Amino acid sequence: MSLENIRDDEVDIVIGALHSDLTTFMNEWKPMFCRFHLIIVKDPDLKEELRIPDGFNLNVYTKSDIDQVVGSSTSILFSGYSCRYFGYLVSQKRYIISMDDDCIPARDNKGFLVDAIAQHISNLSTPATPFFFNTLYDPFREGADFVRGYPFSLRSGVQCALSCGLWLNLADYDAPTQALKPEQRNSLYVDAVMTVPAAAMLPISGINVAFNREVLGPALIPALRLAGEGKLRWETMEDIWCGMCVKFVCDHLGLGVKTGLPYVWRNDRGNAIESLKKEWEGVKLMEEVVPFFQSVRLPASAATAEDCIVELAKVVKERLGAVDPVFTRAAGAMLDWVRLWKSVGSGASSLRA
Amino acid sequence: MSLENIRDDEVDIVIGALHSDLTTFMNEWKPMFCRFHLIIVKDPDLKEELRIPDGFNLNVYTKSDIDQVVGSSTSILFSGYSCRYFGYLVSQKRYIISMDDDCIPARDNKGFLVDAIAQHISNLSTPATPFFFNTLYDPFREGADFVRGYPFSLRSGVQCALSCGLWLNLADYDAPTQALKPEQRNSLYVDAVMTVPAAAMLPISGINVAFNREVLGPALIPALRLAGEGKLRWETMEDIWCGMCVKFVCDHLGLGVKTGLPYVWRNDRGNAIESLKKEWEGVKLMEEVVPFFQSVRLPASAATAEDCIVELAKVVKERLGAVDPVFTRAAGAMLDWVRLWKSVGSGASSLRA
């Protein structure tokens, strides 16, 4: 495939606001955000008014907007981190870049501020190479290339549909790791982008990601919600499940997933020790989820992300539903999401900015 | 699995000498090499006497040693880069670290000399995680861990059997890339080790590698020799084919392969433009090799590296033999190698040091 030329007006930056005061967050990102349209979705559980500085091109969506578009006819919940998915739904842009509101721009090994937006756009606009591993990392990076032995027929690559960024300072650990190593901080800036090979599974974190909404949008779903889910990233599973679904869909459709750059700087939040008191439902669920995704195959007739999610939801219900009711609910939410995506996409909403 | 404790006397450093004067090479590596036993195998085509500085614990093997051990009853050729495999054969150690003689120690991002030997040993002594991708790279590195969503049942990992290092300055490109971009040099030091996921194929370069000889030795084979093969790395395929076989065997046996650190600094050698005059037989062969390895499966009864290579050789002959006689010869060499490995291992050689 050839390079995609991504224009600024083809991108929406989506921010799920879990905190009312976005002043510092927005000001830190201003040099990177100012050229783009922003969608800010306020966590429907958040009571206070949002504080957003001037000087941005943005639309804010709140609980009343969500109620108006989604109504009560769905199993999808947009509370907490899941509020960002409402932004994915109402966007009209080809690309989404999504960022948690506790992240600020990171600095690279030379001390320069990292433009995470530009890096995500670069990741999405150059091909991915999921069918053979390049030991020299991203072959499309300046100064890099394919290693000796890399088959020429695979060098054109495939479309990159998802770009997963990483985290400095507070890395994306789960509750037990965070609790066992409360002092651990990530200070290693690994200067590399790579394609995650086809068939390799990974948990995608929603903290700092970008994707091609046009081809992959229906596959990014807030489907799996834990009973004891809180407002701390380490207590959630919605993006992990979403990531497993998305990678699975990408593998089926022959699309690429990249990981590595850009880094963002994650600020500390919450008390890890408190989370020790919780039951780590998500940790147990992953033991069921991994063998499931390793073994499931979709029919070749599933040719779009929507098709894939509908097919996948059926198998989730059949094979995982008996294990835990959380999976039955997830399967229902996946189907509801596809219906919602279609109805909003077909002009049912007057809210789209 | 738990950490392996690798003692200095369990390691052989193998150097295939394609150049007679090893003085600079050996002196540059002295701080890293001096604690280990070295096996130097002189390219049987090299006429001049080797020049090796004092102060090392080593054995040198030459054409007469090769003739004595291998005799004429085999299809294996040990000329050029393939001479290193003779070192793998006669070693009695559990681990091999192999280094091309045009490499010297690299410097990291902070300007410190990299101890490639220590890094390879570290890679081999900590588990690999081929069954799920960790976006935070090697979870066993100090300061790192498993990312949120990584299944706990997979966190103990598997034995790492192969460690592939990388190259600064002259990267490991093929002849066409080298010829098209003669000025391109690799200056990007990516500070990461990662496990290559199961089922992901990669071309392993023999320039800077380490492996567990006890479990994987019989799978490192100089089997595929191109008609127009020269004494420049970019003109060879022997290690690419070997790497495809080794990764395939590791996947079948549930062993891990790591790539990334350590880097070495590769000095320029040869005229890339000259290679434009050659026919790039290897480039064409890879187009056959990749679909082959993607589709072949071994019986579960193949439980050792030896078993795997014997089974694989059969399928190579059957399915690739008709495509090009080079594959029939490779299949023959694979079987010869396993026989040779067994005979030398059972004490047929009086040369072992």
XYZ file of C-alpha atoms in Angstrom:
706
model
C 0.000 0.000 0.000
C 1.094 3.592 -0.413
C 1.358 6.293 2.214
C -1.878 7.866 3.387
C -1.932 11.606 3.432
C -3.846 12.586 6.569
C -5.159 16.138 6.677
C -5.723 17.971 9.972
C -9.463 18.204 9.285
C -9.728 14.421 9.024
C -8.804 13.990 12.692
C -10.831 14.280 15.891
C -9.016 14.272 19.207
C -11.340 12.649 21.741
C -10.969 13.336 25.453
C -13.033 11.587 28.057
C -13.242 14.111 30.910
C -13.202 12.278 34.233
C -12.065 15.448 35.995
C -13.803 18.759 35.932
C -10.758 20.993 35.701
C -9.078 20.406 32.336
C -7.113 23.661 32.459
C -3.634 22.220 33.017
C -4.229 19.262 30.719
C -5.426 21.447 27.840
C -2.748 24.075 28.261
C 0.024 21.486 28.306
C -1.277 19.993 25.069
C -2.104 23.305 23.392
C 0.824 23.319 20.914
C -0.167 19.847 19.697
C -3.969 20.140 19.957
C -4.535 23.626 18.555
C -4.654 22.634 14.872
C -7.254 19.914 15.411
C -10.914 19.602 16.281
C -11.515 18.241 19.788
C -14.414 16.215 21.137
C -14.671 16.353 24.909
C -17.089 13.917 26.498
C -17.898 14.601 30.127
C -18.183 11.488 32.305
C -21.942 11.360 32.981
C -21.174 10.604 36.646
C -19.225 13.839 37.011
C -21.319 16.501 38.709
C -19.172 19.639 38.571
C -19.021 21.943 35.562
C -16.076 21.381 33.238
C -13.370 24.029 33.229
C -11.825 24.287 29.777
C -9.507 27.110 28.723
C -10.236 29.170 25.609
C -8.444 28.879 22.321
C -9.511 25.443 21.138
C -11.823 24.258 18.400
C -14.031 21.839 20.293
C -17.420 20.374 21.060
C -18.397 19.244 24.528
C -20.873 16.421 25.057
C -22.592 15.764 28.378
C -25.046 13.323 29.893
C -28.002 14.972 28.208
C -26.369 14.558 24.780
C -25.660 10.922 25.526
C -29.251 10.350 26.649
C -30.559 12.042 23.534
C -28.467 9.997 21.082
C -28.365 6.668 22.830
C -31.621 6.747 24.760
C -32.526 3.907 27.061
C -32.703 1.193 24.413
C -29.178 -0.037 24.830
C -26.958 -1.985 27.189
C -24.053 0.385 26.576
C -22.908 2.447 29.526
C -20.843 5.550 28.927
C -19.851 6.242 32.507
C -16.252 6.604 33.648
C -13.568 5.919 31.046
C -16.254 4.572 28.712
C -17.497 8.107 28.038
C -14.796 8.471 25.381
C -16.592 5.913 23.224
C -19.457 8.372 22.849
C -16.945 10.664 21.156
C -15.949 7.877 18.762
C -19.630 7.417 17.968
C -20.521 11.019 17.157
C -17.307 11.922 15.378
C -17.561 12.378 11.642
C -13.851 12.204 11.044
C -11.820 9.465 9.444
C -9.302 9.277 12.295
C -9.593 9.417 16.069
C -6.821 10.155 18.536
C -7.841 9.459 22.108
C -6.056 10.664 25.215
C -6.678 10.242 28.948
C -6.997 13.497 30.853
C -4.255 12.581 33.328
C -1.587 12.591 30.610
C 0.625 15.423 29.457
C 3.270 15.538 26.716
C 6.378 13.471 27.451
C 9.986 14.318 26.684
C 12.224 12.115 24.545
C 15.768 10.920 25.331
C 17.144 14.284 24.239
C 14.754 16.245 26.442
C 12.528 17.465 23.599
C 8.742 17.521 24.006
C 7.113 14.700 22.070
C 4.296 15.634 19.688
C 2.127 12.592 20.324
C -0.491 13.730 17.820
C 2.022 13.978 14.977
C 3.476 10.577 15.897
C 0.070 8.860 15.908
C -0.697 10.420 12.520
C 2.654 9.211 11.216
C 1.943 5.691 12.514
C -1.444 5.623 10.807
C -0.236 7.094 7.542
C 2.580 4.595 6.902
C 1.985 0.886 6.279
C 2.150 -1.814 8.926
C 3.949 -5.128 8.396
C 2.115 -7.801 10.405
C 3.077 -10.839 8.323
C 6.820 -10.913 8.944
C 8.845 -9.485 11.828
C 11.339 -6.740 11.007
C 14.137 -6.789 13.587
C 15.030 -3.215 12.583
C 11.618 -2.023 13.864
C 9.498 0.309 11.712
C 10.994 0.049 8.204
C 9.198 3.227 7.129
C 10.970 5.400 9.642
C 13.608 7.695 8.246
C 16.992 6.014 8.284
C 15.491 2.542 8.685
C 14.638 -0.201 6.235
C 13.792 -3.874 5.968
C 16.354 -6.311 7.311
C 18.142 -8.859 5.125
C 15.854 -11.790 4.470
C 12.637 -9.792 4.658
C 10.511 -11.015 1.727
C 10.111 -8.361 -0.950
C 6.505 -9.346 -1.608
C 5.627 -8.324 1.966
C 7.490 -5.005 1.985
C 4.575 -2.922 0.746
C 2.787 -3.817 3.982
C -0.870 -3.289 4.839
C -2.952 -0.385 6.078
C -2.246 0.544 9.692
C -5.615 0.854 11.439
C -4.537 1.252 15.063
C -1.654 3.036 16.773
C -1.006 2.298 20.456
C 1.150 4.723 22.364
C 2.964 4.134 25.654
C 3.395 5.830 29.014
C 6.247 7.339 30.980
C 6.152 7.846 34.745
C 3.029 5.901 35.733
C 2.972 2.941 33.353
C -0.203 1.044 32.623
C -0.016 -1.713 35.216
C -2.912 -3.680 36.640
C -4.133 -3.344 40.199
C -2.025 -6.153 41.722
C 1.207 -4.931 40.105
C 0.444 -1.354 41.052
C -0.264 -2.417 44.609
C 2.810 -4.646 44.899
C 5.149 -2.065 43.405
C 3.581 1.252 44.379
C 6.869 3.110 43.865
C 7.606 1.716 40.407
C 7.734 4.339 37.666
C 8.577 3.862 34.017
C 11.543 5.976 32.979
C 12.617 4.012 29.897
C 11.920 5.844 26.655
C 12.221 3.169 23.966
C 12.643 5.017 20.698
C 10.816 2.562 18.433
C 7.577 1.900 16.616
C 6.772 -1.641 15.581
C 3.973 -3.627 14.051
C 2.486 -6.224 16.371
C 2.653 -9.466 14.350
C -0.535 -11.059 13.045
C -2.002 -13.567 15.510
C -0.069 -12.095 18.434
C -2.486 -10.885 21.076
C -1.976 -7.775 23.139
C -4.048 -5.809 25.615
C -4.651 -2.383 24.143
C -4.813 0.424 26.636
C -7.177 3.315 25.951
C -4.892 5.856 27.584
C -3.093 6.971 24.446
C -4.352 5.466 21.191
C -5.314 6.440 17.663
C -7.241 4.590 15.004
C -8.838 4.747 11.616
C -12.455 5.299 12.581
C -13.693 4.624 9.070
C -12.426 1.056 8.915
C -12.175 0.119 12.572
C -14.619 2.346 14.462
C -17.344 -0.256 15.043
C -14.765 -2.530 16.687
C -13.886 -0.100 19.485
C -16.582 -0.904 21.998
C -17.200 -0.260 25.682
C -18.579 -3.773 26.059
C -17.019 -5.364 29.120
C -17.747 -3.657 32.406
C -16.584 -5.126 35.719
C -18.922 -5.225 38.685
C -16.437 -3.429 40.923
C -15.154 -1.046 38.288
C -13.954 2.274 39.588
C -12.583 5.500 38.173
C -8.970 4.369 38.162
C -7.449 2.902 35.016
C -6.064 -0.143 36.817
C -9.559 -1.107 37.949
C -11.052 -1.201 34.441
C -11.220 -3.850 31.736
C -13.274 -2.075 29.095
C -10.281 -1.121 26.974
C -8.506 -4.451 27.464
C -11.490 -6.349 26.098
C -11.930 -3.757 23.361
C -8.271 -4.201 22.453
C -8.554 -7.968 22.218
C -11.563 -7.554 19.912
C -9.828 -4.912 17.799
C -6.620 -6.897 17.312
C -8.674 -9.943 16.451
C -10.664 -7.951 13.872
C -7.470 -6.436 12.418
C -5.954 -9.904 12.038
C -9.092 -11.172 10.347
C -9.324 -8.202 7.974
C -5.598 -8.029 7.246
C -5.123 -4.636 8.912
C -2.104 -3.578 10.930
C -1.609 -2.569 14.576
C 1.449 -0.600 15.674
C 2.790 -0.025 19.158
C 5.646 1.962 20.693
C 5.861 5.702 20.105
C 4.368 8.115 21.053
C 4.908 8.200 24.786
C 2.849 10.420 27.058
C 3.645 11.381 30.639
C 1.069 9.957 33.034
C 0.571 11.708 36.295
C 0.015 9.801 39.484
C -3.538 9.304 40.511
C -5.196 7.247 43.204
C -3.926 5.049 45.972
C -2.662 1.712 44.730
C -2.839 0.171 48.181
C -6.571 0.918 48.331
C -7.024 -1.271 45.300
C -5.669 -4.222 47.284
C -9.034 -4.321 49.023
C -10.825 -4.922 45.747
C -11.428 -8.234 44.115
C -9.500 -8.357 40.875
C -12.247 -9.659 38.707
C -10.491 -8.551 35.525
C -7.367 -10.555 36.269
C -9.418 -13.737 36.523
C -11.412 -12.987 33.389
C -8.272 -12.726 31.257
C -7.572 -16.402 31.914
C -10.772 -17.183 30.001
C -10.370 -14.481 27.395
C -6.960 -15.471 26.061
C -7.702 -19.109 25.115
C -10.962 -17.897 23.632
C -9.334 -15.436 21.240
C -6.581 -17.947 20.447
C -9.108 -20.461 19.171
C -11.959 -18.491 17.620
C -12.087 -17.987 13.838
C -14.566 -15.894 11.859
C -16.125 -16.824 8.519
C -14.521 -15.228 5.458
C -17.870 -13.570 4.789
C -17.180 -11.178 7.677
C -15.625 -8.458 5.543
C -16.046 -5.315 7.650
C -15.434 -4.400 11.276
C -19.212 -4.382 11.821
C -19.577 -7.898 10.390
C -16.699 -9.121 12.534
C -18.141 -7.729 15.760
C -21.576 -9.215 15.063
C -20.027 -12.625 14.379
C -17.684 -12.344 17.338
C -20.527 -11.388 19.683
C -22.346 -14.601 18.774
C -19.332 -16.745 19.620
C -18.653 -14.789 22.830
C -22.201 -15.473 23.996
C -22.058 -19.157 23.061
C -18.640 -20.013 24.403
C -17.948 -17.521 27.196
C -21.491 -16.787 28.336
C -21.596 -19.922 30.448
C -18.324 -19.021 32.171
C -19.414 -15.658 33.528
C -22.499 -13.485 32.939
C -20.183 -10.545 32.313
C -19.447 -12.067 28.902
C -23.135 -12.434 28.026
C -23.582 -8.761 28.832
C -20.488 -7.938 26.747
C -21.901 -9.857 23.775
C -25.159 -7.924 24.089
C -23.315 -4.620 24.276
C -21.288 -5.523 21.170
C -24.473 -6.042 19.161
C -26.043 -2.889 20.595
C -22.923 -0.944 19.674
C -23.050 -2.031 16.044
C -26.731 -1.053 15.870
C -25.969 2.283 17.488
C -23.022 2.876 15.158
C -25.214 2.262 12.145
C -28.072 4.447 13.386
C -25.825 7.370 14.297
C -23.885 6.929 11.083
C -27.074 7.015 9.037
C -27.955 10.467 10.336
C -30.105 9.693 13.371
C -28.179 12.198 15.418
C -28.419 15.940 15.114
C -25.533 16.327 17.481
C -22.649 15.606 15.184
C -20.223 18.448 15.046
C 10.003 -20.939 34.616
C 12.598 -19.574 36.971
C 15.731 -17.661 36.132
C 18.648 -19.660 34.789
C 21.953 -19.043 36.447
C 24.543 -19.112 33.674
C 28.138 -19.599 34.757
C 31.062 -18.267 32.710
C 32.327 -21.797 32.109
C 29.037 -22.807 30.503
C 29.603 -20.398 27.601
C 31.658 -20.653 24.418
C 32.140 -17.551 22.311
C 32.430 -18.700 18.687
C 34.168 -16.556 16.092
C 34.263 -17.463 12.440
C 37.490 -15.911 11.192
C 37.016 -14.667 7.638
C 39.962 -12.316 8.037
C 43.453 -13.294 9.012
C 44.240 -10.358 11.264
C 42.002 -10.543 14.324
C 44.168 -8.205 16.387
C 41.885 -5.171 16.448
C 38.749 -7.253 16.769
C 40.088 -9.223 19.728
C 41.574 -6.235 21.500
C 38.350 -4.253 21.224
C 36.407 -7.117 22.742
C 39.017 -8.026 25.375
C 37.143 -6.600 28.390
C 34.054 -8.647 27.470
C 35.738 -11.789 26.103
C 38.494 -12.306 28.655
C 36.407 -14.282 31.169
C 35.155 -16.781 28.610
C 36.466 -19.626 26.499
C 36.683 -18.794 22.808
C 36.409 -21.043 19.788
C 37.906 -19.522 16.662
C 37.185 -21.319 13.419
C 39.295 -20.246 10.471
C 37.420 -20.036 7.181
C 38.864 -23.036 5.267
C 39.180 -20.809 2.179
C 41.439 -18.367 4.024
C 45.084 -18.961 3.134
C 46.997 -16.601 5.428
C 47.941 -17.456 8.985
C 45.618 -16.051 11.660
C 46.982 -13.236 13.787
C 45.482 -13.434 17.264
C 46.766 -11.406 20.216
C 47.755 -13.105 23.473
C 45.738 -13.072 26.645
C 42.723 -15.167 25.682
C 41.575 -18.655 26.602
C 40.892 -20.128 23.196
C 41.058 -22.981 20.730
C 41.595 -22.459 17.024
C 40.199 -24.843 14.470
C 41.355 -24.935 10.858
C 40.611 -26.821 7.660
C 42.520 -29.890 8.793
C 40.414 -30.106 11.969
C 37.247 -29.775 9.930
C 38.388 -32.482 7.523
C 39.267 -34.762 10.416
C 35.911 -34.428 12.184
C 33.580 -34.097 9.261
C 35.445 -36.012 6.590
C 34.063 -36.242 3.117
C 30.882 -38.117 3.953
C 28.711 -35.040 4.275
C 27.027 -32.354 2.204
C 27.858 -29.691 4.783
C 30.260 -26.998 3.696
C 32.032 -24.932 6.307
C 33.501 -22.295 4.047
C 32.922 -18.560 4.485
C 30.503 -17.535 7.214
C 29.488 -21.179 7.597
C 32.773 -21.965 9.356
C 31.232 -20.767 12.618
C 28.890 -23.766 12.619
C 31.902 -26.011 13.086
C 32.443 -24.178 16.352
C 28.855 -24.908 17.391
C 29.484 -28.557 16.572
C 32.651 -29.092 18.577
C 31.706 -26.942 21.557
C 30.926 -28.796 24.746
C 29.243 -25.853 26.412
C 25.602 -25.297 27.158
C 25.524 -21.828 25.584
C 27.050 -20.336 22.453
C 27.568 -16.658 21.720
C 28.531 -16.025 18.114
C 30.005 -12.840 16.723
C 31.138 -11.755 13.248
C 34.748 -10.596 13.081
C 33.813 -7.224 11.562
C 31.958 -6.137 14.706
C 33.263 -4.240 17.696
C 31.495 -3.177 20.904
C 28.839 -0.486 20.417
C 28.057 2.459 22.651
C 24.612 3.041 24.151
C 22.610 6.290 24.161
C 24.673 7.579 27.072
C 27.982 6.830 25.355
C 28.842 3.810 27.490
C 30.371 0.699 25.902
C 27.829 -2.094 25.656
C 28.813 -5.476 27.070
C 27.137 -7.602 24.411
C 28.213 -10.837 26.093
C 26.554 -9.906 29.397
C 23.399 -8.812 27.570
C 23.120 -12.070 25.622
C 23.581 -14.011 28.858
C 20.901 -11.904 30.505
C 18.529 -12.530 27.592
C 19.080 -16.286 27.798
C 18.820 -16.471 31.578
C 15.429 -14.740 31.912
C 12.196 -16.187 30.516
C 10.690 -15.302 27.157
C 6.989 -14.554 26.675
C 5.992 -15.687 23.175
C 2.305 -16.327 23.830
C 1.137 -12.778 24.563
C 2.648 -9.456 23.543
C 3.884 -7.176 26.324
C 3.728 -3.571 25.139
C 6.188 -2.630 27.909
C 8.866 -4.821 26.241
C 10.913 -7.249 28.354
C 8.967 -7.592 31.616
C 12.003 -9.110 33.354
C 14.124 -6.029 32.881
C 14.726 -3.969 35.991
C 12.072 -1.290 36.328
C 9.708 -3.018 33.887
C 6.775 -5.360 34.364
C 3.784 -6.859 32.619
C 1.231 -4.443 31.259
C -2.368 -4.308 32.505
C -4.349 -7.115 30.929
C -1.400 -9.488 30.588
C -2.718 -12.896 31.687
C -1.176 -14.009 34.968
C -0.987 -17.624 33.835
C 1.423 -16.586 31.070
C 3.652 -14.379 33.208
C 6.083 -17.126 34.196
C 7.031 -17.358 30.513
C 9.075 -20.053 28.819
C 12.756 -20.811 28.419
C 14.554 -18.374 26.121
C 16.602 -20.460 23.690
C 17.812 -17.801 21.265
C 18.935 -14.182 21.662
C 19.314 -12.058 18.517
C 21.317 -8.892 18.805
C 21.282 -5.908 16.435
C 23.764 -3.691 14.608
C 24.745 -0.059 14.661
C 26.504 1.688 11.775
C 26.251 -0.922 9.003
C 22.876 -2.569 9.589
C 22.091 -5.996 8.223
C 20.496 -5.120 4.888
C 20.300 -7.329 1.828
C 22.236 -6.708 -1.363
C 19.553 -4.656 -3.170
C 18.937 -2.361 -0.186
C 22.658 -1.982 0.411
C 23.184 -1.151 -3.236
C 20.262 1.275 -3.440
C 21.176 3.079 -0.240
C 24.956 2.737 -0.048
C 25.246 5.682 2.352
C 22.574 4.503 4.805
C 23.879 3.795 8.294
C 21.929 2.776 11.372
C 22.373 5.257 14.194
C 19.236 4.447 16.189
C 19.964 2.665 19.461
C 16.615 1.244 20.541
C 16.961 0.421 24.214
C 14.698 -2.624 24.323
C 14.641 -6.397 24.417
C 11.490 -8.184 23.360
C 10.218 -11.668 22.745
C 9.270 -12.356 19.143
C 5.701 -13.701 19.376
C 4.986 -17.345 18.618
C 4.160 -17.942 14.951
C 5.759 -14.655 13.895
C 8.558 -15.339 11.460
C 11.796 -13.417 11.351
C 15.083 -13.719 9.518
C 17.777 -14.356 12.086
C 21.134 -12.861 11.289
C 24.236 -14.751 12.359
C 26.230 -11.566 12.970
C 25.482 -11.240 16.677
C 23.512 -14.097 18.233
C 23.498 -16.376 21.249
C 21.649 -19.586 21.907
C 21.178 -22.512 24.222
C 23.270 -25.132 22.463
C 21.933 -27.942 24.609
C 18.305 -27.523 23.533
C 18.658 -25.789 20.183
C 22.111 -26.660 18.821
C 21.012 -29.243 16.235
C 18.668 -26.636 14.719
C 21.436 -24.158 13.832
C 22.535 -25.504 10.490
C 24.574 -24.232 7.543
C 22.139 -25.874 5.156
C 21.253 -23.383 2.445
C 24.107 -22.224 0.277
C 23.556 -19.964 -2.694
C 25.313 -20.666 -5.987
C 26.762 -17.171 -6.148
C 27.487 -16.833 -2.450
C 30.393 -14.600 -1.595
C 32.235 -13.493 1.517
C 29.958 -10.546 2.239
C 27.079 -10.913 4.643
C 24.550 -9.419 2.246
C 25.352 -12.113 -0.307
C 24.579 -15.025 2.006
C 21.397 -16.854 2.970
C 22.768 -19.555 5.238
C 21.830 -17.750 8.449
C 18.453 -16.567 7.108
C 17.397 -20.129 6.358
C 18.881 -21.298 9.638
C 16.887 -18.599 11.420
C 13.625 -19.609 9.790
C 14.264 -23.218 10.857
C 15.240 -22.218 14.385
C 12.222 -19.989 14.974
C 9.991 -22.702 13.575
C 11.540 -25.264 15.930
C 11.243 -22.890 18.904
C 7.548 -22.339 18.147
C 6.973 -26.063 17.872
C 8.833 -26.847 21.101
C 7.422 -23.892 23.050
C 10.782 -22.134 23.404
C 11.329 -18.388 23.268
C 13.280 -16.123 20.903
C 14.307 -12.617 21.947
C 15.517 -9.747 19.805
C 16.748 -6.221 20.437
C 19.742 -5.651 22.697
C 22.688 -6.097 22.521
C 23.853 -3.906 19.686
C 27.293 -4.274 18.138
C 29.057 -1.772 15.903
C 29.546 -3.171 12.414
C 32.380 -1.809 10.366
C 31.996 -1.159 6.680
C 33.172 -3.875 4.405
C 32.870 -4.458 0.696
C 31.464 -2.473 -2.163
C 27.699 -2.520 -2.225
C 27.588 -1.382 -5.845
C 29.608 -4.424 -6.860
C 26.825 -6.599 -5.527
C 24.466 -5.040 -8.066
C 26.174 -7.184 -10.680
C 25.147 -10.346 -8.866
C 21.920 -12.185 -9.276
C 19.999 -11.978 -6.014
C 19.098 -15.597 -5.761
C 18.344 -15.318 -2.048
C 15.752 -12.587 -2.519
C 13.804 -14.807 -4.898
C 14.079 -17.853 -2.658
C 12.473 -16.041 0.295
C 9.254 -15.763 -1.690
C 9.042 -19.567 -1.573
C 10.366 -19.951 1.932
C 7.845 -17.760 3.741
C 4.609 -19.461 2.586
C 6.305 -22.791 3.262
C 7.072 -22.039 6.907
C 3.654 -20.429 7.338
C 1.906 -23.644 6.376
C 4.093 -26.507 7.579
C 3.301 -28.257 10.868
C 5.303 -30.975 12.600
C 3.895 -34.016 14.387
C 3.685 -33.731 18.170
C 6.077 -36.682 18.351
C 8.897 -34.337 17.311
C 9.997 -33.502 20.832
C 13.592 -32.357 20.415
C 15.414 -30.006 18.059
C 16.950 -33.051 16.353
C 13.521 -34.637 15.779
C 12.186 -31.359 14.431
C 15.011 -30.901 11.924
C 14.687 -34.469 10.661
C 10.937 -34.019 10.171
C 11.361 -30.566 8.672
C 14.009 -31.810 6.215
C 11.542 -34.370 4.889
C 8.907 -31.721 4.212
C 11.463 -29.318 2.713
C 12.518 -31.995 0.243
C 8.930 -32.945 -0.631
C 7.447 -29.494 -0.971
C 10.321 -27.164 -1.875
C 12.596 -29.614 -3.681
C 10.615 -29.307 -6.893
C 10.850 -25.502 -6.774
C 14.620 -25.251 -6.720
C 17.396 -27.839 -6.289
C 18.953 -25.573 -3.623
C 16.184 -26.773 -1.271
C 16.868 -30.446 -1.990
C 20.499 -29.830 -1.100
C 19.412 -27.947 2.029
C 17.226 -30.871 3.107
C 20.157 -33.226 2.630
C 22.450 -30.962 4.623
C 19.889 -30.794 7.438
C 19.878 -34.575 7.777
C 23.655 -34.736 7.514
C 23.933 -32.093 10.210
C 21.803 -34.058 12.655
C 23.883 -37.194 12.004
C 27.071 -35.201 12.459
C 25.754 -33.590 15.647
C 24.972 -37.002 17.101
C 28.293 -38.545 16.108
C 30.368 -35.667 17.463
C 28.197 -35.528 20.569
C 28.706 -39.227 21.215
C 32.450 -38.798 21.396
C 33.574 -39.435 17.834
C 35.774 -36.395 17.962
C 39.004 -36.139 19.814
C 39.193 -32.457 19.091
C 36.761 -31.098 21.603
C 38.329 -28.588 23.883
